[in-house]
Amino acid sequence: MKVLVIGAGGREHALAWKLTGSPQVQMVYVAPGNAGIALDKNLQVLPLTEVVALREWAQANDIGLTVVGPEAPLAAGVVDEFRAHGLRIFGPTQAAAQLESSKAFSKAFMQRHHIPTAAYQVFEDPAAAHAYVDAQGAPIVVKADGLAAGKGVVVATTLQEAHAAIDHMLAPDQTGIQHAGGKARVVIEEFLDGEEASFMVVARGLQATALATSQDHKRLLDADLGPNTGGMGAYSPAPLVTPEIHARVMREVIQPTLKGMMADGIPYSGFLYAGLMISPSGEIKVLEFNCRMGDPETQPILMRLKSDLLPLLLAATDDTGADLTQVDLEWDRRVALGVVMAAHGYPHTVRKGDAIHGLPVVDTDASAMVFHAATQREGQQVLTSGGRVLCVTALGDTVRQAQTVAYALVDQIHFDGAQVRRDIGHRALKR
Ligand code: AMP
Ligand code: GLY
C-alpha cells in the first residue's frame, strides 16, 4: 500500500518513519515534509499543501491511506474533501475538528456533555473581558478562540498580564491568530492547579484505543518558566497517569466525548488528544482537545510502539465494521524522551536560515532518532526554517538513561541561536 502523510513537522517525520516499518507499506509520501524527511531514502516528499491539490495527487497516485498530522488541514476540511472523492483518510471532518479549532466550541461542548473542565466565559467585547478579569482576579487564563500555533494561551499570574493578553488577542489588526468563524473572541477561564498529562487515542465513532501516555513541557525555559510554546520536549510514559487514572480518563473524558460528538451529529474519527490537568487530589479536568497527535509527544510515543501502526489506522478507517478495540498494541517497556532544539527567537520572532552542523546519520537500531521539524535543504547544507527545528528522541531503561542518550546526541548538534531545555523529564524524576 502507498501511504500519504500530510504535514511538515517532527510529528509527521515520526509518523512517516513508523509507517515505513510496516510490511504492508510500499512507500510513504510526506507533503510537504522537511529536510530530514527528504534525506530519508525510505520516504519521499511532495511539494503540496493545498487540500484539493493533495486530493488530486492522492487519486492520481493510488494512495491507499492518508494520515493527517497537523490541525490546519483538518480545520480546512481535508478529510471532507478526500472522503467526498472516495479516498481513505484518517482524521476528523472539518466539523469535528472544531473540538480543537474553536476553544468556544470545545468549552460549550464539554459543558453540554458534562466533561470536566475549568469554569469559563467567552468574550468578543474587550471592555467586558477586562471587567470580568478585574472581578475574577489573578491567576487567570486567557485563550484566543482560534488556531494560534500553540501560542494562543496566556496563563496570567497578574491582572496586568491578563489585560495585555485580552488587548493583544482582540486587537482589530491581529494577524497571528486564525480566528474561529472569522470572529475575534477570547475564552477566559479559571486557573487550574496540578500536573499535566497528554492522553491520546485512536478513535472512530464510539470506539477508542488508547496510545501510550506522555507528558509535554510547554514552557520555553527550564523549571517550566518563560512563555508557552508548542512544546519543548516530551517523554512517555507519564507516571502521573496510573492505571486507575487511565481508566477514569477513558470513562470520564474519552467515552463521553465520543458519545457527545455522536449525539451532536458529528461523529468523531481520528486521533483525539485530551490535554489533562490532574489536581493533587486526583481530580481530572480537560484543558484542551486536539484533533491530532501532539508534537513533540508523538516522537517518544511512536518510538515506544512496537506494533505496526498501519493495521490500527486501517481498522479506524474501515467501513465494514472492524472493531478498533480488538487491535492490540505492544509498547516498549523503556522510557522514550524527546528534546526539542528550537531556533533563535522562538516562540516570538523566529530567525531562519541558520546552518545545522553535526546531524548524525540515521540510527538503524532506532534507540535514538533525530526527528526533523523546521528544516530545509540548501545544497548539501541543512538549515533551520522555523521555530521548532529538531526533536532528538531516545529510549532508555529509566528516565535518566533516556535523558543521558538524548542530551549526548543534542550536544553533538549545533546551530546558532539554538534553544534547548536541559530538564526534559524532570517531573518523572521527582516521582
Ligand atoms: P491549551 O492550549 O488550552 O492546552 O493551553 C496551553 C497550556 O496553558 C496548557 O498546556 C497549560 O499549561 C496552560 N493552561 C491552559 N489552561 C489552563 C488553566 N485553566 N489553568 C492552568 N493552566 C492552564
Ligand atoms: N505538544 C502539544 C500539542 O501538540 O498541542
Tab-separated table of C-alpha atoms and ligand atoms in Angstrom:
chain	number	residue	atom	x	y	z
A	1	MET	CA	0.000	0.000	0.000
A	2	LYS	CA	1.122	3.549	-0.678
A	3	VAL	CA	0.553	5.914	2.224
A	4	LEU	CA	0.475	9.718	2.312
A	5	VAL	CA	1.251	11.693	5.459
A	6	ILE	CA	0.215	15.355	5.414
A	7	GLY	CA	2.387	17.799	7.350
A	8	ALA	CA	5.924	19.069	7.792
A	9	GLY	CA	6.869	18.739	11.450
A	10	GLY	CA	8.563	16.365	13.835
A	11	ARG	CA	5.276	14.589	14.433
A	12	GLU	CA	4.943	13.846	10.715
A	13	HIS	CA	8.563	12.712	10.490
A	14	ALA	CA	7.843	10.256	13.312
A	15	LEU	CA	4.532	9.079	11.787
A	16	ALA	CA	6.146	8.536	8.392
A	17	TRP	CA	9.182	6.791	9.930
A	18	LYS	CA	6.900	4.474	11.896
A	19	LEU	CA	4.731	3.675	8.858
A	20	THR	CA	7.738	2.717	6.725
A	21	GLY	CA	8.302	-0.107	9.228
A	22	SER	CA	5.038	-1.764	8.208
A	23	PRO	CA	5.449	-4.812	5.946
A	24	GLN	CA	2.259	-3.776	4.154
A	25	VAL	CA	3.610	-0.352	3.218
A	26	GLN	CA	5.303	0.044	-0.146
A	27	MET	CA	6.099	3.768	0.061
A	28	VAL	CA	5.336	6.669	2.394
A	29	TYR	CA	4.968	10.108	0.830
A	30	VAL	CA	5.016	13.214	3.007
A	31	ALA	CA	3.530	16.525	1.873
A	32	PRO	CA	5.251	18.912	2.186
A	33	GLY	CA	7.755	17.279	4.580
A	34	ASN	CA	11.085	18.784	5.613
A	35	ALA	CA	14.824	18.276	5.042
A	36	GLY	CA	15.074	15.282	7.381
A	37	ILE	CA	12.216	13.516	5.641
A	38	ALA	CA	13.719	14.311	2.231
A	39	LEU	CA	17.062	12.845	3.321
A	40	ASP	CA	15.482	9.538	4.387
A	41	LYS	CA	15.678	7.166	1.424
A	42	ASN	CA	12.569	5.311	2.629
A	43	LEU	CA	10.443	8.449	2.399
A	44	GLN	CA	9.512	10.761	-0.410
A	45	VAL	CA	8.479	14.406	-0.092
A	46	LEU	CA	5.907	16.217	-2.242
A	47	PRO	CA	5.676	19.992	-2.555
A	48	LEU	CA	1.915	20.093	-1.905
A	49	THR	CA	-0.080	21.748	0.883
A	50	GLU	CA	-3.397	22.741	-0.636
A	51	VAL	CA	-6.366	20.448	0.072
A	52	VAL	CA	-7.655	19.963	-3.488
A	53	ALA	CA	-4.142	19.508	-4.891
A	54	LEU	CA	-3.431	16.852	-2.256
A	55	ARG	CA	-6.644	15.028	-3.041
A	56	GLU	CA	-5.988	15.090	-6.804
A	57	TRP	CA	-2.473	13.789	-6.264
A	58	ALA	CA	-3.669	11.008	-3.943
A	59	GLN	CA	-6.263	9.948	-6.534
A	60	ALA	CA	-3.801	10.003	-9.400
A	61	ASN	CA	-1.195	8.038	-7.436
A	62	ASP	CA	-3.307	5.277	-5.968
A	63	ILE	CA	-2.791	6.225	-2.317
A	64	GLY	CA	-4.361	3.588	-0.059
A	65	LEU	CA	-4.387	5.624	3.144
A	66	THR	CA	-3.773	9.257	4.036
A	67	VAL	CA	-2.862	10.294	7.578
A	68	VAL	CA	-3.171	13.940	8.581
A	69	GLY	CA	-0.594	15.280	11.029
A	70	PRO	CA	-1.413	18.912	11.880
A	71	GLU	CA	-4.615	20.754	12.715
A	72	ALA	CA	-4.624	23.313	9.894
A	73	PRO	CA	-5.533	20.929	7.018
A	74	LEU	CA	-8.157	19.274	9.260
A	75	ALA	CA	-9.709	22.649	10.032
A	76	ALA	CA	-9.543	23.398	6.282
A	77	GLY	CA	-11.630	20.284	5.549
A	78	VAL	CA	-9.055	17.930	4.034
A	79	VAL	CA	-10.900	14.879	5.386
A	80	ASP	CA	-14.216	16.003	3.900
A	81	GLU	CA	-12.528	16.608	0.544
A	82	PHE	CA	-10.825	13.192	0.441
A	83	ARG	CA	-13.923	11.301	1.584
A	84	ALA	CA	-16.139	13.085	-0.915
A	85	HIS	CA	-13.928	11.516	-3.599
A	86	GLY	CA	-13.938	8.053	-2.071
A	87	LEU	CA	-10.406	8.234	-0.672
A	88	ARG	CA	-9.450	6.607	2.607
A	89	ILE	CA	-8.142	9.163	5.110
A	90	PHE	CA	-7.603	9.103	8.850
A	91	GLY	CA	-8.670	12.236	10.712
A	92	PRO	CA	-11.774	14.143	11.829
A	93	THR	CA	-14.011	16.094	9.475
A	94	GLN	CA	-13.929	19.886	9.494
A	95	ALA	CA	-16.988	19.969	11.752
A	96	ALA	CA	-15.468	17.514	14.228
A	97	ALA	CA	-12.117	19.324	14.152
A	98	GLN	CA	-13.813	22.284	15.828
A	99	LEU	CA	-13.055	20.467	19.063
A	100	GLU	CA	-9.596	21.943	18.578
A	101	SER	CA	-10.025	24.803	16.139
A	102	SER	CA	-12.527	26.665	18.349
A	103	LYS	CA	-11.986	26.951	22.096
A	104	ALA	CA	-15.522	28.381	22.418
A	105	PHE	CA	-16.946	25.313	20.623
A	106	SER	CA	-14.984	22.847	22.741
A	107	LYS	CA	-15.792	24.565	26.032
A	108	ALA	CA	-19.527	24.657	25.205
A	109	PHE	CA	-19.321	21.020	24.087
A	110	MET	CA	-17.704	19.959	27.362
A	111	GLN	CA	-20.256	21.847	29.395
A	112	ARG	CA	-23.165	20.355	27.437
A	113	HIS	CA	-21.869	16.806	27.833
A	114	HIS	CA	-20.639	17.089	31.434
A	115	ILE	CA	-16.990	16.578	30.600
A	116	PRO	CA	-14.908	18.026	33.448
A	117	THR	CA	-13.145	21.287	32.517
A	118	ALA	CA	-12.288	24.696	34.022
A	119	ALA	CA	-15.118	27.226	34.530
A	120	TYR	CA	-15.046	29.872	31.792
A	121	GLN	CA	-16.719	32.700	29.862
A	122	VAL	CA	-16.401	33.824	26.240
A	123	PHE	CA	-15.975	37.489	25.201
A	124	GLU	CA	-15.918	39.485	21.983
A	125	ASP	CA	-16.055	42.863	23.664
A	126	PRO	CA	-12.703	43.914	25.175
A	127	ALA	CA	-14.351	46.130	27.818
A	128	ALA	CA	-16.484	43.234	29.107
A	129	ALA	CA	-13.440	40.926	29.108
A	130	HIS	CA	-11.382	43.459	31.089
A	131	ALA	CA	-14.194	43.899	33.617
A	132	TYR	CA	-14.553	40.120	34.035
A	133	VAL	CA	-10.837	39.695	34.695
A	134	ASP	CA	-10.935	42.512	37.280
A	135	ALA	CA	-13.852	40.807	39.007
A	136	GLN	CA	-12.235	37.345	38.975
A	137	GLY	CA	-8.685	38.328	39.946
A	138	ALA	CA	-5.412	36.561	39.090
A	139	PRO	CA	-4.135	33.967	38.369
A	140	ILE	CA	-6.444	33.582	35.395
A	141	VAL	CA	-6.112	32.106	31.907
A	142	VAL	CA	-6.826	33.964	28.632
A	143	LYS	CA	-7.200	31.943	25.425
A	144	ALA	CA	-7.683	33.107	21.843
A	145	ASP	CA	-10.622	31.414	20.122
A	146	GLY	CA	-8.882	30.053	17.070
A	147	LEU	CA	-5.706	28.407	15.887
A	148	ALA	CA	-2.621	30.243	17.073
A	149	ALA	CA	0.097	27.589	16.589
A	150	GLY	CA	0.318	26.797	20.292
A	151	LYS	CA	0.691	30.446	21.236
A	152	GLY	CA	-2.915	31.434	21.886
A	153	VAL	CA	-2.912	30.809	25.643
A	154	VAL	CA	-1.696	33.156	28.351
A	155	VAL	CA	-1.602	31.889	31.911
A	156	ALA	CA	-1.648	35.295	33.624
A	157	THR	CA	-0.254	35.473	37.127
A	158	THR	CA	-1.076	39.181	37.377
A	159	LEU	CA	-4.094	41.246	36.282
A	160	GLN	CA	-1.776	43.357	34.150
A	161	GLU	CA	-0.737	40.301	32.097
A	162	ALA	CA	-4.369	39.260	31.685
A	163	HIS	CA	-5.365	42.728	30.435
A	164	ALA	CA	-2.445	42.792	27.999
A	165	ALA	CA	-3.420	39.343	26.664
A	166	ILE	CA	-7.009	40.475	26.048
A	167	ASP	CA	-5.814	43.597	24.213
A	168	HIS	CA	-3.453	41.507	22.113
A	169	MET	CA	-5.933	38.747	21.207
A	170	LEU	CA	-8.853	41.083	20.497
A	171	ALA	CA	-6.779	43.674	18.610
A	172	PRO	CA	-8.529	44.578	15.336
A	173	ASP	CA	-5.271	44.166	13.384
A	174	GLN	CA	-4.277	40.827	14.930
A	175	THR	CA	-2.726	38.599	12.256
A	176	GLY	CA	-1.098	35.821	14.308
A	177	ILE	CA	-4.393	34.125	15.141
A	178	GLN	CA	-6.732	32.319	12.768
A	179	HIS	CA	-9.975	33.361	14.454
A	180	ALA	CA	-12.604	30.621	14.665
A	181	GLY	CA	-15.566	31.603	12.471
A	182	GLY	CA	-13.655	34.734	11.416
A	183	LYS	CA	-14.523	36.480	14.704
A	184	ALA	CA	-12.057	37.613	17.349
A	185	ARG	CA	-13.091	36.078	20.672
A	186	VAL	CA	-11.368	35.141	23.877
A	187	VAL	CA	-12.150	32.410	26.349
A	188	ILE	CA	-11.283	33.428	29.904
A	189	GLU	CA	-11.068	30.578	32.339
A	190	GLU	CA	-10.340	29.571	35.870
A	191	PHE	CA	-6.704	28.759	36.656
A	192	LEU	CA	-6.264	25.056	37.446
A	193	ASP	CA	-3.540	23.809	39.697
A	194	GLY	CA	-1.954	20.403	39.173
A	195	GLU	CA	0.202	18.420	36.792
A	196	GLU	CA	-0.488	17.996	33.100
A	197	ALA	CA	-0.598	14.846	31.016
A	198	SER	CA	-1.244	14.212	27.344
A	199	PHE	CA	-3.733	11.451	26.653
A	200	MET	CA	-4.218	10.296	23.080
A	201	VAL	CA	-6.481	7.747	21.495
A	202	VAL	CA	-7.208	6.456	18.038
A	203	ALA	CA	-10.962	6.881	17.729
A	204	ARG	CA	-13.785	6.032	15.411
A	205	GLY	CA	-17.413	6.583	16.343
A	206	LEU	CA	-17.786	5.242	19.881
A	207	GLN	CA	-14.646	3.091	19.785
A	208	ALA	CA	-11.248	4.155	21.043
A	209	THR	CA	-7.845	2.560	21.536
A	210	ALA	CA	-5.547	4.440	23.865
A	211	LEU	CA	-1.975	5.177	22.865
A	212	ALA	CA	0.807	5.324	25.477
A	213	THR	CA	0.621	8.287	27.851
A	214	SER	CA	3.070	11.163	27.734
A	215	GLN	CA	3.951	14.494	29.230
A	216	ASP	CA	4.868	17.632	27.343
A	217	HIS	CA	6.941	20.635	28.520
A	218	LYS	CA	5.067	23.704	27.297
A	219	ARG	CA	7.227	26.475	28.713
A	220	LEU	CA	10.308	27.707	26.900
A	221	LEU	CA	12.727	27.628	29.831
A	222	ASP	CA	13.965	25.142	32.407
A	223	ALA	CA	11.861	24.692	35.558
A	224	ASP	CA	8.731	25.498	33.499
A	225	LEU	CA	9.482	29.209	33.271
A	226	GLY	CA	9.110	31.619	30.363
A	227	PRO	CA	6.422	31.830	27.677
A	228	ASN	CA	4.220	28.957	26.473
A	229	THR	CA	5.400	27.216	23.326
A	230	GLY	CA	4.102	24.376	21.151
A	231	GLY	CA	6.175	22.057	23.379
A	232	MET	CA	9.908	21.930	24.156
A	233	GLY	CA	10.174	18.227	24.885
A	234	ALA	CA	8.166	15.207	25.965
A	235	TYR	CA	8.513	11.751	27.369
A	236	SER	CA	6.450	8.586	27.536
A	237	PRO	CA	5.021	7.012	29.642
A	238	ALA	CA	3.757	9.646	32.107
A	239	PRO	CA	3.939	8.012	35.555
A	240	LEU	CA	1.312	10.509	36.739
A	241	VAL	CA	-1.265	8.533	34.763
A	242	THR	CA	-1.638	5.477	36.964
A	243	PRO	CA	-3.784	2.569	35.753
A	244	GLU	CA	-6.599	3.951	37.921
A	245	ILE	CA	-6.366	7.440	36.411
A	246	HIS	CA	-6.089	5.871	32.955
A	247	ALA	CA	-9.374	4.025	33.459
A	248	ARG	CA	-11.046	7.182	34.761
A	249	VAL	CA	-9.849	9.244	31.790
A	250	MET	CA	-11.368	6.695	29.423
A	251	ARG	CA	-14.633	6.717	31.397
A	252	GLU	CA	-14.884	10.398	32.385
A	253	VAL	CA	-13.357	12.054	29.329
A	254	ILE	CA	-12.847	9.916	26.206
A	255	GLN	CA	-16.100	7.952	26.161
A	256	PRO	CA	-18.363	10.931	26.986
A	257	THR	CA	-16.564	12.948	24.302
A	258	LEU	CA	-17.114	10.329	21.606
A	259	LYS	CA	-20.727	9.875	22.729
A	260	GLY	CA	-21.265	13.623	22.796
A	261	MET	CA	-19.924	14.064	19.283
A	262	MET	CA	-22.164	11.247	18.070
A	263	ALA	CA	-25.184	12.747	19.859
A	264	ASP	CA	-24.428	16.137	18.287
A	265	GLY	CA	-24.440	14.551	14.832
A	266	ILE	CA	-20.709	14.974	14.204
A	267	PRO	CA	-19.227	11.532	14.858
A	268	TYR	CA	-15.522	11.685	15.574
A	269	SER	CA	-12.804	9.706	13.894
A	270	GLY	CA	-9.094	10.331	14.020
A	271	PHE	CA	-6.507	10.852	16.696
A	272	LEU	CA	-8.086	12.521	19.696
A	273	TYR	CA	-5.807	14.237	22.167
A	274	ALA	CA	-7.034	15.334	25.568
A	275	GLY	CA	-4.705	17.720	27.377
A	276	LEU	CA	-5.431	16.975	31.032
A	277	MET	CA	-4.780	18.720	34.306
A	278	ILE	CA	-4.669	16.293	37.211
A	279	SER	CA	-5.008	18.012	40.580
A	280	PRO	CA	-3.069	16.975	43.665
A	281	SER	CA	-6.257	15.275	44.931
A	282	GLY	CA	-6.663	13.305	41.674
A	283	GLU	CA	-9.377	15.387	40.038
A	284	ILE	CA	-9.180	15.165	36.236
A	285	LYS	CA	-10.030	18.196	34.076
A	286	VAL	CA	-9.663	18.729	30.342
A	287	LEU	CA	-7.503	21.739	29.425
A	288	GLU	CA	-7.981	21.308	25.720
A	289	PHE	CA	-8.767	18.861	22.983
A	290	ASN	CA	-6.588	18.457	19.936
A	291	CYS	CA	-7.874	16.594	16.928
A	292	ARG	CA	-4.448	15.216	16.057
A	293	MET	CA	-1.470	13.748	17.815
A	294	GLY	CA	0.692	16.027	19.923
A	295	ASP	CA	4.002	17.419	18.798
A	296	PRO	CA	6.511	16.623	20.363
A	297	GLU	CA	4.640	13.830	22.237
A	298	THR	CA	4.276	11.742	19.060
A	299	GLN	CA	8.025	11.326	18.713
A	300	PRO	CA	8.575	9.477	22.042
A	301	ILE	CA	5.216	7.688	21.856
A	302	LEU	CA	5.918	6.182	18.435
A	303	MET	CA	9.444	5.195	19.416
A	304	ARG	CA	7.835	3.036	22.110
A	305	LEU	CA	5.233	1.476	19.812
A	306	LYS	CA	6.443	-1.994	18.894
A	307	SER	CA	3.333	-2.954	16.926
A	308	ASP	CA	2.687	-1.991	13.357
A	309	LEU	CA	0.722	1.269	13.261
A	310	LEU	CA	-0.893	0.593	9.893
A	311	PRO	CA	-3.441	-2.094	10.942
A	312	LEU	CA	-4.735	0.219	13.668
A	313	LEU	CA	-5.228	3.093	11.230
A	314	LEU	CA	-6.808	0.746	8.688
A	315	ALA	CA	-9.234	-0.547	11.330
A	316	ALA	CA	-10.040	3.050	12.234
A	317	THR	CA	-10.926	3.881	8.633
A	318	ASP	CA	-12.709	0.637	7.813
A	319	ASP	CA	-16.389	0.942	6.937
A	320	THR	CA	-17.132	-2.754	7.219
A	321	GLY	CA	-17.351	-2.791	10.996
A	322	ALA	CA	-13.807	-3.653	12.118
A	323	ASP	CA	-13.550	-3.430	15.888
A	324	LEU	CA	-10.880	-0.931	16.833
A	325	THR	CA	-10.756	-2.082	20.412
A	326	GLN	CA	-9.659	-5.539	19.183
A	327	VAL	CA	-6.374	-4.213	17.811
A	328	ASP	CA	-3.723	-4.957	20.422
A	329	LEU	CA	-0.802	-2.603	20.715
A	330	GLU	CA	2.516	-3.652	22.163
A	331	TRP	CA	4.631	-0.994	23.860
A	332	ASP	CA	8.325	-0.961	24.619
A	333	ARG	CA	8.702	-1.023	28.410
A	334	ARG	CA	11.506	1.510	28.191
A	335	VAL	CA	11.095	5.248	28.556
A	336	ALA	CA	11.326	7.417	25.440
A	337	LEU	CA	12.306	11.047	25.838
A	338	GLY	CA	12.436	13.765	23.202
A	339	VAL	CA	14.287	17.080	23.473
A	340	VAL	CA	13.314	19.894	21.129
A	341	MET	CA	16.005	22.124	19.661
A	342	ALA	CA	14.299	25.416	18.804
A	343	ALA	CA	15.505	28.336	16.721
A	344	HIS	CA	16.695	31.739	17.874
A	345	GLY	CA	13.746	33.896	18.886
A	346	TYR	CA	11.177	31.101	19.269
A	347	PRO	CA	8.298	31.352	20.265
A	348	HIS	CA	8.320	35.015	19.209
A	349	THR	CA	10.046	36.277	16.062
A	350	VAL	CA	11.964	33.292	14.778
A	351	ARG	CA	15.236	33.572	12.876
A	352	LYS	CA	15.550	31.211	9.906
A	353	GLY	CA	18.479	30.064	7.813
A	354	ASP	CA	20.988	29.036	10.491
A	355	ALA	CA	23.179	26.142	9.301
A	356	ILE	CA	22.795	22.935	11.314
A	357	HIS	CA	26.018	21.018	11.997
A	358	GLY	CA	26.632	17.586	13.485
A	359	LEU	CA	23.433	15.859	12.375
A	360	PRO	CA	24.013	12.128	12.821
A	361	VAL	CA	23.431	9.561	10.149
A	362	VAL	CA	20.049	7.933	10.915
A	363	ASP	CA	20.440	5.277	13.572
A	364	THR	CA	19.290	1.925	12.290
A	365	ASP	CA	18.717	0.256	15.659
A	366	ALA	CA	16.250	3.071	16.357
A	367	SER	CA	17.174	3.564	20.008
A	368	ALA	CA	17.801	7.217	19.199
A	369	MET	CA	16.327	9.306	16.420
A	370	VAL	CA	16.647	12.901	15.308
A	371	PHE	CA	13.225	13.854	14.043
A	372	HIS	CA	13.268	16.955	11.886
A	373	ALA	CA	10.690	19.720	12.045
A	374	ALA	CA	11.533	23.177	10.675
A	375	THR	CA	14.496	22.246	8.481
A	376	GLN	CA	15.222	22.851	4.818
A	377	ARG	CA	17.975	21.830	2.491
A	378	GLU	CA	20.236	24.188	0.613
A	379	GLY	CA	22.717	22.229	-1.456
A	380	GLN	CA	24.489	19.864	0.938
A	381	GLN	CA	23.594	22.005	3.962
A	382	VAL	CA	20.582	21.649	6.256
A	383	LEU	CA	19.260	24.979	7.545
A	384	THR	CA	16.748	25.995	10.194
A	385	SER	CA	13.461	27.163	8.668
A	386	GLY	CA	11.138	27.870	11.592
A	387	GLY	CA	10.558	27.651	15.334
A	388	ARG	CA	10.962	24.072	16.421
A	389	VAL	CA	13.835	22.685	14.396
A	390	LEU	CA	14.598	19.164	15.664
A	391	CYS	CA	13.350	16.720	18.257
A	392	VAL	CA	16.131	14.449	19.478
A	393	THR	CA	14.461	11.352	20.907
A	394	ALA	CA	15.979	8.394	22.741
A	395	LEU	CA	14.938	5.221	24.534
A	396	GLY	CA	16.390	4.243	27.905
A	397	ASP	CA	15.652	1.831	30.725
A	398	THR	CA	14.968	4.789	33.011
A	399	VAL	CA	14.146	8.450	32.533
A	400	ARG	CA	17.745	9.284	33.459
A	401	GLN	CA	19.152	6.912	30.863
A	402	ALA	CA	16.880	8.208	28.153
A	403	GLN	CA	17.942	11.745	29.129
A	404	THR	CA	21.624	10.809	29.002
A	405	VAL	CA	21.359	9.374	25.497
A	406	ALA	CA	19.143	12.178	24.177
A	407	TYR	CA	21.274	15.002	25.581
A	408	ALA	CA	24.514	13.370	24.381
A	409	LEU	CA	23.061	13.498	20.884
A	410	VAL	CA	21.761	17.059	21.361
A	411	ASP	CA	25.276	18.123	22.359
A	412	GLN	CA	26.682	16.874	19.053
A	413	ILE	CA	24.287	19.019	17.050
A	414	HIS	CA	24.845	22.724	16.653
A	415	PHE	CA	23.210	25.747	15.089
A	416	ASP	CA	23.500	29.389	16.055
A	417	GLY	CA	20.848	30.538	18.490
A	418	ALA	CA	19.647	27.023	19.385
A	419	GLN	CA	17.354	26.959	22.417
A	420	VAL	CA	17.192	23.707	24.385
A	421	ARG	CA	15.655	22.907	27.755
A	422	ARG	CA	18.059	20.857	29.838
A	423	ASP	CA	15.446	19.384	32.181
A	424	ILE	CA	13.073	17.364	29.986
A	425	GLY	CA	11.600	14.615	32.165
A	426	HIS	CA	12.166	16.474	35.445
A	427	ARG	CA	8.738	15.698	36.879
A	428	ALA	CA	9.142	11.974	36.336
A	429	LEU	CA	12.456	12.087	38.209
A	430	LYS	CA	10.694	13.558	41.245
A	431	ARG	CA	8.170	10.739	41.490
B	1	AMP	P1	-4.152	24.831	25.994
B	1	AMP	O1	-3.693	25.139	24.599
B	1	AMP	O2	-5.541	25.239	26.268
B	1	AMP	O3	-3.813	23.437	26.431
B	1	AMP	O4	-3.202	25.697	26.933
B	1	AMP	C1	-1.786	25.644	26.829
B	1	AMP	C2	-1.172	25.500	28.185
B	1	AMP	O5	-1.598	26.552	29.056
B	1	AMP	C3	-1.605	24.230	28.899
B	1	AMP	O6	-0.838	23.151	28.494
B	1	AMP	C4	-1.381	24.620	30.333
B	1	AMP	O7	-0.004	24.545	30.659
B	1	AMP	C5	-1.777	26.059	30.372
B	1	AMP	N1	-3.202	26.182	30.744
B	1	AMP	C6	-4.260	26.215	29.911
B	1	AMP	N2	-5.420	26.340	30.586
B	1	AMP	C7	-5.097	26.388	31.894
B	1	AMP	C8	-5.862	26.515	33.098
B	1	AMP	N3	-7.186	26.657	33.088
B	1	AMP	N4	-5.183	26.522	34.270
B	1	AMP	C9	-3.837	26.409	34.290
B	1	AMP	N5	-3.063	26.300	33.199
B	1	AMP	C10	-3.671	26.294	32.000
B	2	GLY	N1	2.513	19.462	22.371
B	2	GLY	C1	1.194	19.925	22.494
B	2	GLY	C2	0.427	19.879	21.264
B	2	GLY	O1	0.785	19.225	20.305
B	2	GLY	O2	-0.610	20.524	21.223
